[in-house]
Structure formats: C-alpha cells, structure tokens
Coordinates of C-alpha atoms in Angstrom, one line a residue:
Chain V
G1 CA 18.4 3.4 -9.7
E2 CA 15.6 5.6 -8.4
S3 CA 12.8 6.3 -10.8
V4 CA 12.1 9.8 -12.0
G5 CA 9.6 11.4 -9.8
L6 CA 6.1 11.9 -11.3
H7 CA 3.7 14.7 -10.5
L8 CA 0.6 13.3 -8.8
P9 CA -2.8 14.2 -10.3
T10 CA -4.5 16.6 -8.0
L11 CA -8.0 17.4 -7.1
S12 CA -9.2 20.4 -5.0
V13 CA -12.7 20.4 -3.6
Q14 CA -14.6 22.8 -1.5
E15 CA -15.4 21.5 2.0
G16 CA -18.9 20.0 2.1
D17 CA -18.9 19.3 -1.7
N18 CA -18.7 15.8 -3.1
S19 CA -15.5 14.5 -4.8
I20 CA -14.9 11.9 -7.4
I21 CA -11.5 10.3 -7.8
N22 CA -10.9 8.1 -10.9
C23 CA -8.6 5.2 -11.5
A24 CA -7.9 3.2 -14.7
Y25 CA -6.7 -0.2 -13.8
S26 CA -4.5 -2.3 -16.0
N27 CA -5.4 -5.9 -15.9
S28 CA -8.7 -7.2 -17.3
A29 CA -8.2 -10.4 -15.2
S30 CA -8.3 -8.4 -11.9
D31 CA -11.3 -9.3 -9.8
Y32 CA -10.8 -7.5 -6.6
F33 CA -10.2 -3.7 -6.1
I34 CA -9.5 -1.6 -3.1
W35 CA -9.3 2.1 -2.4
Y36 CA -6.7 3.3 0.1
K37 CA -6.1 6.7 1.7
Q38 CA -2.6 7.7 2.5
E39 CA -1.8 10.8 4.7
S40 CA 1.6 12.3 4.6
G41 CA 4.3 10.1 6.2
K42 CA 1.9 7.3 7.0
G43 CA 1.0 3.9 5.5
P44 CA -2.1 3.4 3.4
Q45 CA -5.4 3.1 5.1
F46 CA -8.2 0.9 3.8
I47 CA -11.3 2.8 2.7
I48 CA -13.5 0.4 0.7
D49 CA -13.3 -2.6 -1.6
I50 CA -15.3 -4.2 -4.4
R51 CA -15.3 -7.5 -6.1
S52 CA -15.6 -7.8 -9.9
N53 CA -19.1 -9.3 -9.6
M54 CA -20.4 -6.0 -8.4
D55 CA -20.5 -2.6 -10.0
K56 CA -21.2 -0.5 -7.0
R57 CA -20.6 -0.6 -3.3
Q58 CA -21.3 1.9 -0.6
G59 CA -19.8 2.7 2.7
Q60 CA -20.0 5.5 5.1
R61 CA -19.7 8.7 2.9
V62 CA -17.9 6.7 0.3
T63 CA -19.1 4.9 -2.8
V64 CA -17.0 2.8 -5.2
L65 CA -18.1 2.3 -8.8
L66 CA -16.6 -0.4 -11.0
N67 CA -16.9 -0.4 -14.8
K68 CA -15.2 -3.5 -16.1
T69 CA -15.9 -2.8 -19.7
V70 CA -13.5 0.2 -19.7
K71 CA -11.4 -1.0 -16.7
H72 CA -12.4 2.0 -14.7
L73 CA -12.8 2.5 -11.0
S74 CA -14.0 5.6 -9.1
L75 CA -14.3 6.7 -5.5
Q76 CA -16.9 9.1 -4.5
I77 CA -16.6 10.9 -1.2
A78 CA -19.7 12.7 -0.1
A79 CA -19.8 15.9 2.0
T80 CA -16.0 16.2 2.1
Q81 CA -14.2 17.3 5.3
P82 CA -10.7 18.7 5.9
G83 CA -9.7 15.3 7.2
D84 CA -10.3 13.8 3.8
S85 CA -7.3 15.6 2.4
A86 CA -4.8 12.9 1.5
V87 CA -3.5 10.9 -1.5
Y88 CA -5.9 8.2 -2.7
F89 CA -4.7 5.1 -4.4
C90 CA -6.7 2.4 -6.1
A91 CA -5.2 -1.1 -6.0
E92 CA -6.1 -4.2 -8.0
N93 CA -5.7 -7.9 -7.3
I94 CA -5.7 -10.5 -10.0
S95 CA -7.2 -13.1 -7.7
F96 CA -8.5 -12.6 -4.2
G97 CA -6.4 -15.0 -2.3
N98 CA -3.4 -14.4 -4.6
E99 CA -2.9 -11.4 -2.4
K100 CA -0.5 -9.4 -4.6
L101 CA -1.7 -5.9 -5.1
T102 CA -0.9 -3.5 -7.9
F103 CA -1.3 0.1 -7.0
G104 CA -2.3 3.0 -9.3
T105 CA -0.5 6.2 -9.5
G106 CA -2.6 8.0 -6.9
T107 CA -4.5 11.3 -6.7
R108 CA -3.9 14.1 -4.2
L109 CA -7.2 15.4 -2.8
T110 CA -7.1 18.8 -1.2
I111 CA -10.2 20.0 0.7
I112 CA -10.5 23.7 0.7
P113 CA -12.0 25.1 3.9
Chain I
G1 CA -8.8 -4.7 15.0
A2 CA -5.9 -5.5 12.7
V3 CA -2.9 -3.5 13.6
V4 CA 0.5 -3.7 11.9
S5 CA 3.5 -1.9 13.3
Q6 CA 6.9 -1.1 11.9
H7 CA 10.1 -0.3 13.7
P8 CA 11.9 2.0 13.4
S9 CA 9.6 4.7 12.0
W10 CA 12.6 6.5 10.6
V11 CA 16.3 5.8 10.3
I12 CA 19.4 7.7 9.0
C13 CA 22.5 5.7 8.2
K14 CA 25.8 6.1 6.4
S15 CA 26.4 4.7 3.0
G16 CA 27.6 1.1 3.1
T17 CA 25.9 0.1 6.3
S18 CA 23.0 -2.3 6.8
V19 CA 19.6 -1.4 8.2
K20 CA 17.0 -3.8 9.5
I21 CA 13.3 -2.9 9.5
E22 CA 10.8 -4.9 11.5
C23 CA 7.1 -5.5 10.6
R24 CA 4.8 -6.9 13.2
S25 CA 1.2 -7.9 13.2
L26 CA 0.1 -7.0 16.7
D27 CA -3.3 -8.7 17.1
F28 CA -3.3 -11.4 14.4
Q29 CA -1.1 -14.0 12.7
A30 CA 0.0 -13.6 9.2
T31 CA 1.5 -16.4 7.1
T32 CA 2.2 -13.9 4.4
M33 CA 3.5 -10.3 4.7
F34 CA 4.4 -7.9 1.9
W35 CA 7.2 -5.3 1.6
Y36 CA 6.7 -2.2 -0.5
R37 CA 8.8 0.8 -1.4
Q38 CA 7.5 4.2 -2.1
F39 CA 9.6 7.1 -3.5
P40 CA 8.4 10.7 -3.1
K41 CA 5.2 11.5 -5.0
Q42 CA 5.1 8.0 -6.4
S43 CA 2.9 5.0 -5.8
L44 CA 3.7 1.9 -3.8
M45 CA 5.8 -0.7 -5.6
L46 CA 5.8 -4.3 -4.3
M47 CA 9.3 -5.5 -3.6
A48 CA 8.7 -8.9 -2.2
T49 CA 6.3 -11.4 -0.6
S50 CA 7.5 -12.7 2.8
N51 CA 6.4 -16.2 3.6
E52 CA 6.6 -17.6 7.1
G53 CA 9.0 -20.5 7.3
S54 CA 10.1 -20.3 3.7
K55 CA 12.0 -18.1 1.3
A56 CA 10.6 -14.8 0.2
T57 CA 9.4 -14.2 -3.3
Y58 CA 11.0 -11.1 -5.0
E59 CA 9.5 -9.0 -7.7
Q60 CA 11.3 -8.5 -10.9
G61 CA 14.2 -6.1 -10.6
V62 CA 14.5 -6.4 -6.8
E63 CA 17.9 -7.8 -5.7
K64 CA 17.3 -10.5 -3.2
D65 CA 20.9 -10.3 -1.9
K66 CA 20.5 -6.6 -1.2
F67 CA 17.1 -6.7 0.4
L68 CA 17.1 -9.7 2.8
I69 CA 13.8 -10.8 4.1
N70 CA 13.2 -13.1 7.1
H71 CA 9.8 -14.2 8.2
A72 CA 10.7 -16.2 11.3
S73 CA 7.3 -16.2 13.0
L74 CA 3.6 -15.6 12.2
T75 CA 3.8 -12.1 13.6
L76 CA 7.2 -10.8 12.5
S77 CA 8.9 -10.2 9.2
T78 CA 12.2 -8.3 8.8
L79 CA 13.7 -6.5 5.8
T80 CA 17.4 -5.8 5.9
V81 CA 18.8 -3.3 3.4
T82 CA 22.4 -4.4 3.1
S83 CA 25.2 -2.0 2.1
A84 CA 22.7 0.8 1.8
H85 CA 23.4 3.6 -0.7
P86 CA 21.7 7.0 -1.2
E87 CA 19.5 5.6 -3.9
D88 CA 18.0 3.2 -1.4
S89 CA 16.6 6.2 0.5
S90 CA 12.8 5.7 0.4
F91 CA 9.7 5.0 2.4
Y92 CA 9.4 1.3 3.2
I93 CA 6.0 -0.1 4.0
C94 CA 4.9 -3.6 5.0
S95 CA 1.5 -5.2 5.0
A96 CA -0.1 -8.3 6.3
R97 CA -3.3 -10.2 5.9
P98 CA -4.8 -12.3 8.8
S99 CA -4.2 -16.0 8.1
D100 CA -7.5 -17.0 9.7
R101 CA -9.5 -14.3 7.8
P102 CA -8.7 -14.8 4.2
Q103 CA -11.6 -12.8 3.1
E104 CA -10.1 -9.6 4.5
T105 CA -7.8 -7.3 2.7
Q106 CA -4.2 -6.5 3.7
Y107 CA -3.5 -4.2 6.6
F108 CA -0.6 -1.8 6.2
G109 CA 2.0 -0.6 8.6
P110 CA 2.9 3.0 9.2
G111 CA 6.0 2.9 7.1
T112 CA 9.7 3.4 7.8
R113 CA 11.5 6.3 6.2
L114 CA 15.1 5.5 5.4
L115 CA 17.7 8.1 4.6
V116 CA 21.1 7.0 3.5
L117 CA 23.8 9.7 3.6

C-alpha cells in the first residue's frame, strides 16, 4: 500500500543570501553523488555531481561538499534567486556505471523575495 | 542536449483499468532506462530498471505482473500499470542515461501523474 506521507524538511532563505542544504547518505560504499532540483509537478533536474575521490566541486552559483568520514553531502547555493525555490534531493550511486540511484528524502527550499 | 519525454503528462482512469506510460529519449540512445514512483511530499523510489531487448529488473516489493515494462527500442520504454487501483495513484518518472556517454548521469523525464478513481 501507499506509504505514510512524510513532512519534507524546509529551508527559507532571503533572496540574495546564500543557502546550504544538507544530506546524510546511507551507504559508505557509494562513490558517486548527485544533487537534483525538482520543481512542483516536474521531473528532477541535474544540478551538480561529485565523485568520492573529491571533497569539493563548484559549478555556477553552486558548490557541493562531500565528507565521506561522516557520510555527509551539502549543496551551497550562492546569491539565491526566486527561481531557486524548489525541492532539492541528493542521490547516491554505489558504483558509477552501476547506474542505480538512491534518493534522499529531499529539502524544500523557499526563497523569500 | 539530453532530453527525455514522457507521455502522457497526466492521466485519470477508473479502478481496474490498465494505463500505459511512455518514456522516450529524444536525442540519444539509452540501453537502460529507469522507472521511479513518487508519492506526494516524498522522495523518488526506484521501481525497476528497464533493459533494451531483455527483461526488466524490479526492485524488492514491486510487483512485476502489475507494473509491466517493455523496452523495445533504444529510445523507448513503456510502463503499463495493470488493473490500476487508487493506491497506484502517484507521480511516475523515468530516466535514461546515454549509452555512448557512460560518464554522464541519468536524465529525467517530466513525469506522469496518474490518478485512479
């Protein structure tokens, strides 16, 4: 049957400020991690990825940090804009090429104008 | 680019009927596609891995006879929800990874919202 609905963690940030979204992943064997953005009623959109041999990777306005010791992943969004409002998911992959992704619970980011 | 489409984008059906959802990779070929289900305010849960020319691989707890998957070509996978019931109402999302670019991640379709009355 259908699972009981869970309340998504939420984060509200003033427009122009920086935001940090955190994710605790589950499998210490995971070696590839991705952040996705999902707007209401749409599919996930790729933001940035990182391999386990790195601890930081930067994109345009976004930075992903990986701490393998505590199995923690974070997404930093700089100078947030209203269009950044969405649900953000981290996903892990045990072996790049294995292809199966396990998604985290997600965080709803709301940008306050 | 790497675009994945789904059809239909939404469907309403009566309980007991079957519904087919298509997933197409528009500008690349994909040996493997994935089907996910997402309930409101929840994360994506992988249902099955669709393999071109062979049987799909289902995740634990997903009934293969209820969720029929066919991957007849390198650009098309279909998911058929057979004898749908209200509890099957959900957001179904597919993804695909370019076969000739294994270093790239999966690209997701826009999703199909299914409502079973």
